[in-house]
PDB file of C-alpha atoms in Angstrom:
ATOM      1  CA  VAL A  21      62.176 190.930  79.108  1.00  0.00           C
ATOM      2  CA  ASP A  22      60.601 193.870  77.143  1.00  0.00           C
ATOM      3  CA  ASN A  23      57.323 192.590  76.701  1.00  0.00           C
ATOM      4  CA  LEU A  24      54.845 189.640  77.549  1.00  0.00           C
ATOM      5  CA  THR A  25      55.593 187.499  74.376  1.00  0.00           C
ATOM      6  CA  GLY A  26      58.990 187.185  75.470  1.00  0.00           C
ATOM      7  CA  LEU A  27      58.183 186.074  79.141  1.00  0.00           C
ATOM      8  CA  VAL A  28      59.044 182.628  79.607  1.00  0.00           C
ATOM      9  CA  ILE A  29      58.349 181.614  83.408  1.00  0.00           C
ATOM     10  CA  PRO A  30      59.752 178.515  84.832  1.00  0.00           C
ATOM     11  CA  ALA A  31      57.938 175.929  86.179  1.00  0.00           C
ATOM     12  CA  GLU A  32      59.252 176.407  90.084  1.00  0.00           C
ATOM     13  CA  ILE A  33      57.807 179.789  90.333  1.00  0.00           C
ATOM     14  CA  VAL A  34      54.458 178.764  88.814  1.00  0.00           C
ATOM     15  CA  THR A  35      53.645 177.239  91.520  1.00  0.00           C
ATOM     16  CA  TYR A  36      52.445 178.034  95.583  1.00  0.00           C
ATOM     17  CA  GLU A  37      52.556 175.319  98.040  1.00  0.00           C
ATOM     18  CA  VAL A  38      52.985 172.593  95.587  1.00  0.00           C
ATOM     19  CA  VAL A  39      50.028 173.993  93.113  1.00  0.00           C
ATOM     20  CA  SER A  40      50.317 175.388  89.839  1.00  0.00           C
ATOM     21  CA  ILE A  41      48.999 178.753  90.010  1.00  0.00           C
ATOM     22  CA  LEU A  42      49.307 179.404  86.046  1.00  0.00           C
ATOM     23  CA  ARG A  43      45.633 178.579  85.103  1.00  0.00           C
ATOM     24  CA  PHE A  44      45.957 179.424  81.599  1.00  0.00           C
ATOM     25  CA  ASN A  45      48.886 180.161  78.974  1.00  0.00           C
ATOM     26  CA  SER A  46      47.800 180.988  75.398  1.00  0.00           C
ATOM     27  CA  GLY A  47      51.224 180.139  74.294  1.00  0.00           C
ATOM     28  CA  HIS A  48      53.776 181.994  72.352  1.00  0.00           C
ATOM     29  CA  GLY A  49      53.245 185.105  69.532  1.00  0.00           C
ATOM     30  CA  GLU A  50      52.016 188.245  69.887  1.00  0.00           C
ATOM     31  CA  ASP A  51      48.655 187.428  71.459  1.00  0.00           C
ATOM     32  CA  LYS A  52      49.840 185.618  74.477  1.00  0.00           C
ATOM     33  CA  ILE A  53      47.567 185.741  77.615  1.00  0.00           C
ATOM     34  CA  LEU A  54      48.201 184.149  81.116  1.00  0.00           C
ATOM     35  CA  ILE A  55      45.972 184.091  83.624  1.00  0.00           C
ATOM     36  CA  PHE A  56      46.669 182.978  87.392  1.00  0.00           C
ATOM     37  CA  GLY A  57      44.447 181.770  90.272  1.00  0.00           C
ATOM     38  CA  ASN A  58      44.531 179.287  93.045  1.00  0.00           C
ATOM     39  CA  THR A  59      42.225 176.067  92.969  1.00  0.00           C
ATOM     40  CA  GLY A  60      40.754 177.125  95.944  1.00  0.00           C
ATOM     41  CA  ARG A  61      39.429 180.550  94.860  1.00  0.00           C
ATOM     42  CA  MET A  62      38.517 178.616  91.513  1.00  0.00           C
ATOM     43  CA  HIS A  63      36.137 176.166  93.110  1.00  0.00           C
ATOM     44  CA  THR A  64      34.496 179.207  94.659  1.00  0.00           C
ATOM     45  CA  LEU A  65      34.376 181.156  91.566  1.00  0.00           C
ATOM     46  CA  ARG A  66      32.048 178.181  90.094  1.00  0.00           C
ATOM     47  CA  ARG A  67      29.520 178.647  93.130  1.00  0.00           C
ATOM     48  CA  VAL A  68      29.188 182.415  93.043  1.00  0.00           C
ATOM     49  CA  GLU A  69      25.860 184.534  91.689  1.00  0.00           C
ATOM     50  CA  HIS A  70      27.808 187.567  90.816  1.00  0.00           C
ATOM     51  CA  ILE A  71      31.131 188.458  88.753  1.00  0.00           C
ATOM     52  CA  PHE A  72      32.766 191.496  88.637  1.00  0.00           C
ATOM     53  CA  MET A  73      35.949 191.876  86.178  1.00  0.00           C
ATOM     54  CA  ASP A  74      38.115 194.895  85.479  1.00  0.00           C
ATOM     55  CA  GLY A  75      41.121 195.537  83.949  1.00  0.00           C
ATOM     56  CA  THR A  76      43.664 198.409  85.118  1.00  0.00           C
ATOM     57  CA  ILE A  77      46.352 199.948  82.952  1.00  0.00           C
ATOM     58  CA  LYS A  78      48.060 201.778  85.673  1.00  0.00           C
ATOM     59  CA  THR A  79      49.210 199.247  88.038  1.00  0.00           C
ATOM     60  CA  ARG A  80      50.529 196.486  86.178  1.00  0.00           C
ATOM     61  CA  PRO A  81      53.609 194.605  85.135  1.00  0.00           C
ATOM     62  CA  SER A  82      55.470 196.737  82.834  1.00  0.00           C
ATOM     63  CA  ILE A  83      55.766 194.024  79.998  1.00  0.00           C
ATOM     64  CA  THR A  84      51.825 193.881  79.392  1.00  0.00           C
ATOM     65  CA  SER A  85      49.524 196.212  78.693  1.00  0.00           C
ATOM     66  CA  GLN A  86      47.156 195.593  81.514  1.00  0.00           C
ATOM     67  CA  LEU A  87      46.435 193.378  84.400  1.00  0.00           C
ATOM     68  CA  PHE A  88      42.713 192.416  84.610  1.00  0.00           C
ATOM     69  CA  ALA A  89      41.384 190.812  87.923  1.00  0.00           C
ATOM     70  CA  ILE A  90      38.111 188.800  88.107  1.00  0.00           C
ATOM     71  CA  HIS A  91      36.694 188.874  91.797  1.00  0.00           C
ATOM     72  CA  GLY A  92      33.351 186.417  93.070  1.00  0.00           C
ATOM     73  CA  HIS A  93      30.708 187.539  95.551  1.00  0.00           C
ATOM     74  CA  PHE A  94      30.422 184.929  97.953  1.00  0.00           C
ATOM     75  CA  LYS A  95      29.025 184.629 101.034  1.00  0.00           C
ATOM     76  CA  ASP A  96      28.792 188.242 101.521  1.00  0.00           C
ATOM     77  CA  LYS A  97      32.002 188.950 100.285  1.00  0.00           C
ATOM     78  CA  VAL A  98      33.872 189.940  97.312  1.00  0.00           C
ATOM     79  CA  LEU A  99      37.047 187.621  96.812  1.00  0.00           C
ATOM     80  CA  PRO A 100      39.940 187.978  93.999  1.00  0.00           C
ATOM     81  CA  ILE A 101      39.884 184.875  92.015  1.00  0.00           C
ATOM     82  CA  LEU A 102      41.782 185.264  88.569  1.00  0.00           C
ATOM     83  CA  PHE A 103      44.380 187.549  87.684  1.00  0.00           C
ATOM     84  CA  GLY A 104      45.070 187.879  84.086  1.00  0.00           C
ATOM     85  CA  LEU A 105      47.776 189.553  81.972  1.00  0.00           C
ATOM     86  CA  PRO A 106      47.024 190.295  78.161  1.00  0.00           C
ATOM     87  CA  LEU A 107      49.341 191.572  75.917  1.00  0.00           C
ATOM     88  CA  ASP A 108      47.086 194.309  74.664  1.00  0.00           C
ATOM     89  CA  ARG A 109      43.849 195.970  74.950  1.00  0.00           C
ATOM     90  CA  THR A 110      41.901 194.837  72.116  1.00  0.00           C
ATOM     91  CA  GLN A 111      38.704 193.128  71.549  1.00  0.00           C
ATOM     92  CA  GLU A 112      40.263 190.207  70.407  1.00  0.00           C
ATOM     93  CA  SER A 113      42.568 190.140  73.466  1.00  0.00           C
ATOM     94  CA  TYR A 114      39.164 190.811  75.856  1.00  0.00           C
ATOM     95  CA  THR A 115      37.570 187.611  74.026  1.00  0.00           C
ATOM     96  CA  LYS A 116      40.523 185.274  74.255  1.00  0.00           C
ATOM     97  CA  SER A 117      41.058 186.073  77.889  1.00  0.00           C
ATOM     98  CA  LEU A 118      37.357 185.223  78.806  1.00  0.00           C
ATOM     99  CA  GLU A 119      37.737 182.390  76.728  1.00  0.00           C
ATOM    100  CA  GLY A 120      40.760 181.062  79.111  1.00  0.00           C
ATOM    101  CA  VAL A 121      38.706 181.916  82.143  1.00  0.00           C
ATOM    102  CA  GLN A 122      36.319 179.307  80.483  1.00  0.00           C
ATOM    103  CA  LYS A 123      39.043 177.067  79.944  1.00  0.00           C
ATOM    104  CA  CYS A 124      40.172 177.349  83.421  1.00  0.00           C
ATOM    105  CA  LEU A 125      37.014 176.274  84.499  1.00  0.00           C
ATOM    106  CA  HIS A 126      35.788 174.056  82.174  1.00  0.00           C
ATOM    107  CA  SER A 127      32.802 176.296  81.212  1.00  0.00           C
ATOM    108  CA  GLU A 128      31.412 175.635  84.719  1.00  0.00           C
ATOM    109  CA  LEU A 129      30.224 179.140  85.301  1.00  0.00           C
ATOM    110  CA  GLN A 130      26.750 179.949  85.969  1.00  0.00           C
ATOM    111  CA  PRO A 131      26.457 183.086  87.690  1.00  0.00           C
ATOM    112  CA  TYR A 132      23.468 185.243  87.801  1.00  0.00           C
ATOM    113  CA  THR A 133      25.318 188.504  86.797  1.00  0.00           C
ATOM    114  CA  ILE A 134      28.648 189.393  85.075  1.00  0.00           C
ATOM    115  CA  MET A 135      29.960 193.122  85.337  1.00  0.00           C
ATOM    116  CA  THR A 136      32.545 194.540  83.655  1.00  0.00           C
ATOM    117  CA  ASP A 137      33.722 197.687  82.571  1.00  0.00           C
ATOM    118  CA  PHE A 138      36.288 196.820  79.766  1.00  0.00           C
ATOM    119  CA  GLU A 139      36.997 199.371  77.531  1.00  0.00           C
ATOM    120  CA  LEU A 140      38.670 198.980  73.880  1.00  0.00           C
ATOM    121  CA  ALA A 141      41.957 201.288  73.767  1.00  0.00           C
ATOM    122  CA  THR A 142      41.422 204.509  71.718  1.00  0.00           C
TER     123      THR A 142
END
């Protein structure tokens, strides 16, 4: 597979301890976005006061343009919660990624702050 568009994930590998870790799949096509996370951490994210989001283009699977991570500050610790694989680094992909996170959490986020440094590709 050369890019995220052609990636098909078999059902038997999207589970961990019989629980699905694939939380969002935007579907097929050029704007495909996948978001992964486990149930326990997603429940934690609903209760955090501060959310930190960042993307990296250096440390990522070669089939996508970046990996983004969402962390939450909970009980004096910053915990990794969700990881996403957007196809590209456009504003549309960032928006769709955040909408995917909202769908994962059923819009139950109520943090005091959300900190991010997403930058559009030049």
